[in-house]
Amino acid sequence: MIASAWVLTAAHCIAQDQVERGYRVRLGTLDARNGGVTYRIDRMVRHGGYIVGTADGPPLNDIALVHFVADDQTNPSAADHTPQPIRLNGTRAGDRIVGPGADVTVTGWGKNKSGPGARFSPVLRQADLQTVSCDSAPDYRGKTSDAMLCAAAPGEDACQGDSGGPLILTSGEPVLIGIVSWGMGCGEANHPGLYVRIDRSHYIDWIARAMKSDPKLNRLN
């Protein structure tokens, strides 16, 4: 959650038909099985330049916003803790453009490994990583852009089901610097996780414009 009634996610995690089918946002819990307060999604805004990724290459502009509203299923007292918006990197004068070597943390309810037998986690898990150059991975060279951020640690990674989740700076105030987007396998050597980069040069302006855009729009360049 980045603002009142707005959640930031990956474009490949949300589609207009899911809004129309009554999908919901759950906030305020660390356990996906129960607890937390849910809200109805009434709108999505996907980046107009989004291009679907493949097994060989990441998606482009993999970013979207979800707007939610309370309804008769919303029970704020069910939250285990009060949801608080996270600040976006690039919204303060002292914020830096994150390069290689930064300590970062990713969280999610995704699978515990790739391949057969992998299970989604019922509780929120985290992995402590370091940012790396995306070009340090031979299989990624020529496939990434400066709007992407890579992070890795031995045996640690985001995985399937973590997409759209947050990558934050590990120390100090929680600051969102990336969105889980793509990767080859999970925790494999030379295959870091790839994230949508959030900073003053990447998507901050788009996020602000999307939140102010005509509610009839579900795409914005």
Coordinates of C-alpha atoms in Angstrom, one line a residue:
M1 CA 0.0 0.0 0.0
I2 CA 1.6 3.3 -1.1
A3 CA -1.3 5.7 -0.3
S4 CA -4.8 5.6 1.0
A5 CA -6.8 3.2 -1.1
W6 CA -4.0 2.5 -3.5
V7 CA -1.7 -0.6 -3.9
L8 CA 1.2 -0.8 -6.2
T9 CA 1.9 -4.1 -7.9
A10 CA 3.3 -5.7 -11.1
A11 CA 1.3 -5.3 -14.3
H12 CA 1.3 -9.1 -14.9
C13 CA -0.5 -9.6 -11.5
I14 CA -3.7 -7.7 -12.3
A15 CA -6.1 -7.5 -15.3
Q16 CA -9.4 -5.8 -15.9
D17 CA -11.4 -9.0 -15.8
Q18 CA -10.2 -9.7 -12.3
V19 CA -11.6 -6.3 -11.2
E20 CA -14.9 -7.2 -12.8
R21 CA -14.9 -10.6 -11.1
G22 CA -14.7 -9.0 -7.7
Y23 CA -11.1 -9.6 -6.7
R24 CA -10.1 -8.2 -3.3
V25 CA -7.1 -6.8 -1.5
R26 CA -6.2 -8.2 1.9
L27 CA -4.3 -5.9 4.3
G28 CA -3.1 -6.0 7.9
T29 CA -2.0 -9.6 8.4
L30 CA 1.1 -11.8 8.1
D31 CA -0.9 -15.0 7.5
A32 CA -2.7 -15.4 4.2
R33 CA -5.0 -18.1 5.6
N34 CA -6.9 -15.9 8.0
G35 CA -6.9 -12.5 9.5
G36 CA -6.6 -9.2 7.9
V37 CA -9.1 -6.8 6.4
T38 CA -10.3 -7.1 2.8
Y39 CA -11.4 -4.4 0.4
R40 CA -13.0 -4.7 -3.0
I41 CA -10.9 -3.7 -6.0
D42 CA -12.9 -1.2 -8.0
R43 CA -10.2 0.0 -10.4
M44 CA -6.8 -0.9 -11.9
V45 CA -4.4 1.2 -13.9
R46 CA -1.8 -0.7 -15.9
H47 CA 1.2 1.0 -17.6
G48 CA 0.4 1.6 -21.2
G49 CA 3.8 0.4 -22.3
Y50 CA 3.6 -3.0 -20.5
I51 CA 4.9 -5.9 -22.6
V52 CA 4.5 -9.5 -21.4
G53 CA 7.7 -11.3 -20.4
T54 CA 8.8 -14.7 -21.5
A55 CA 10.9 -17.5 -20.1
D56 CA 13.9 -15.9 -21.9
G57 CA 13.3 -12.3 -21.2
P58 CA 11.7 -9.9 -18.6
P59 CA 8.5 -7.9 -19.2
L60 CA 8.7 -4.2 -19.9
N61 CA 7.0 -1.6 -17.8
D62 CA 5.7 -4.3 -15.5
I63 CA 3.9 -1.9 -13.1
A64 CA 0.3 -1.3 -12.2
L65 CA -1.9 0.4 -9.5
V66 CA -4.9 -1.1 -7.8
H67 CA -7.6 1.1 -6.2
F68 CA -9.8 -0.4 -3.5
V69 CA -12.9 0.5 -1.6
A70 CA -14.7 -0.7 1.6
D71 CA -17.9 -2.7 1.2
D72 CA -20.1 -4.9 3.4
Q73 CA -17.3 -7.5 3.6
T74 CA -14.8 -5.0 5.0
N75 CA -14.1 -5.4 8.7
P76 CA -11.3 -3.1 9.8
S77 CA -11.2 -4.7 13.3
A78 CA -10.1 -8.0 11.6
A79 CA -6.7 -6.5 10.9
D80 CA -3.8 -7.9 13.0
H81 CA -2.1 -4.5 12.6
T82 CA -3.1 -1.2 11.1
P83 CA -1.9 -1.0 7.5
Q84 CA 0.5 1.9 6.8
P85 CA 1.5 3.2 3.4
I86 CA 5.2 2.7 2.5
R87 CA 7.1 5.6 1.1
L88 CA 8.4 5.5 -2.4
N89 CA 12.1 6.0 -3.2
G90 CA 12.5 9.3 -5.0
T91 CA 9.9 11.3 -3.1
R92 CA 12.4 13.1 -0.9
A93 CA 15.3 15.3 -1.8
G94 CA 17.9 13.0 -0.1
D95 CA 16.8 9.8 -1.8
R96 CA 19.4 8.0 -3.8
I97 CA 19.3 6.1 -7.0
V98 CA 20.2 2.6 -5.8
G99 CA 23.2 0.9 -7.5
P100 CA 24.9 -2.4 -6.9
G101 CA 25.9 -3.3 -3.3
A102 CA 22.8 -2.0 -1.4
D103 CA 21.3 -4.2 1.3
V104 CA 17.7 -4.9 0.5
T105 CA 14.8 -7.1 1.7
V106 CA 12.1 -8.8 -0.3
T107 CA 8.9 -10.2 1.2
G108 CA 6.1 -12.4 -0.1
W109 CA 3.9 -15.4 0.2
G110 CA 5.4 -17.1 -2.9
K111 CA 6.7 -20.6 -3.4
N112 CA 9.6 -21.9 -1.3
K113 CA 11.4 -23.2 -4.4
S114 CA 11.0 -23.6 -8.1
G115 CA 10.0 -26.9 -9.8
P116 CA 7.9 -29.8 -8.7
G117 CA 6.7 -30.0 -5.1
A118 CA 7.0 -26.3 -4.5
R119 CA 4.4 -24.8 -2.2
F120 CA 3.1 -21.3 -1.6
S121 CA 3.9 -20.0 1.9
P122 CA 0.8 -19.4 4.2
V123 CA 2.8 -16.9 6.2
L124 CA 4.8 -13.9 5.0
R125 CA 8.4 -14.7 4.4
Q126 CA 11.4 -12.5 3.7
A127 CA 14.8 -12.8 2.1
D128 CA 17.8 -10.4 2.7
L129 CA 19.6 -9.7 -0.5
Q130 CA 22.1 -7.3 -2.1
T131 CA 21.6 -5.4 -5.3
V132 CA 23.8 -6.4 -8.2
S133 CA 24.3 -5.4 -11.8
C134 CA 21.8 -7.1 -14.0
D135 CA 24.5 -7.5 -16.6
S136 CA 26.5 -9.6 -14.1
A137 CA 24.2 -12.5 -15.1
P138 CA 25.3 -13.7 -18.6
D139 CA 21.7 -14.9 -19.4
Y140 CA 20.4 -11.4 -18.7
R141 CA 22.8 -9.3 -20.8
G142 CA 21.1 -7.3 -23.5
K143 CA 17.6 -8.1 -22.0
T144 CA 17.4 -5.6 -19.2
S145 CA 17.1 -1.8 -19.0
D146 CA 17.9 1.0 -16.6
A147 CA 14.3 0.8 -15.4
M148 CA 15.1 -2.6 -13.9
L149 CA 16.9 -3.5 -10.7
C150 CA 18.5 -6.9 -9.8
A151 CA 19.2 -8.4 -6.4
A152 CA 20.5 -11.7 -5.2
A153 CA 22.1 -13.7 -2.3
P154 CA 23.3 -17.3 -2.2
G155 CA 20.2 -19.5 -2.1
E156 CA 17.9 -16.5 -1.4
D157 CA 15.4 -15.1 -3.9
A158 CA 11.8 -14.2 -4.6
C159 CA 9.9 -16.9 -6.4
Q160 CA 6.7 -17.6 -8.2
G161 CA 3.8 -16.1 -6.3
D162 CA 5.9 -13.2 -4.9
S163 CA 5.3 -11.1 -8.0
G164 CA 4.1 -7.6 -7.4
G165 CA 5.6 -7.6 -3.9
P166 CA 8.0 -5.0 -2.4
L167 CA 11.8 -4.7 -2.4
I168 CA 12.8 -2.3 0.3
L169 CA 16.0 -0.9 1.8
T170 CA 17.0 -3.1 4.7
S171 CA 18.2 -0.4 7.1
G172 CA 16.4 2.6 8.4
E173 CA 13.0 3.8 7.3
P174 CA 11.1 1.3 5.1
V175 CA 11.4 2.7 1.5
L176 CA 10.1 1.0 -1.5
I177 CA 12.8 0.7 -4.2
G178 CA 11.5 -2.1 -6.4
I179 CA 8.6 -4.4 -7.4
V180 CA 9.1 -8.2 -7.8
S181 CA 8.8 -8.8 -11.6
W182 CA 10.8 -11.7 -13.1
G183 CA 13.6 -14.1 -12.9
M184 CA 15.1 -17.4 -14.1
G185 CA 14.4 -20.0 -11.5
C186 CA 14.5 -19.2 -7.8
G187 CA 17.7 -18.6 -5.9
E188 CA 19.9 -20.0 -8.7
A189 CA 23.5 -18.9 -9.1
N190 CA 24.0 -16.2 -11.8
H191 CA 20.2 -15.7 -12.0
P192 CA 19.3 -12.8 -9.7
G193 CA 15.8 -11.7 -9.2
L194 CA 14.7 -8.8 -11.4
Y195 CA 12.6 -5.9 -10.1
V196 CA 10.9 -2.8 -11.5
R197 CA 13.0 0.1 -10.3
I198 CA 11.4 2.8 -8.3
D199 CA 13.2 6.2 -8.0
R200 CA 12.9 9.8 -9.1
S201 CA 13.8 8.8 -12.7
H202 CA 11.7 5.7 -12.9
Y203 CA 7.9 5.6 -12.5
I204 CA 7.5 8.1 -9.7
D205 CA 5.8 10.6 -12.2
W206 CA 3.8 7.7 -13.7
I207 CA 2.5 6.7 -10.3
A208 CA 1.4 10.2 -9.5
R209 CA -0.3 10.7 -12.8
A210 CA -2.1 7.3 -12.6
M211 CA -3.6 8.1 -9.2
K212 CA -5.0 11.3 -10.6
S213 CA -6.2 9.9 -13.9
D214 CA -9.7 9.6 -15.2
P215 CA -11.3 6.6 -13.3
K216 CA -12.6 5.3 -16.6
L217 CA -9.0 4.6 -17.7
N218 CA -7.3 1.3 -17.0
R219 CA -4.1 2.0 -19.0
L220 CA -1.8 5.0 -18.9
N221 CA 1.4 5.7 -20.8

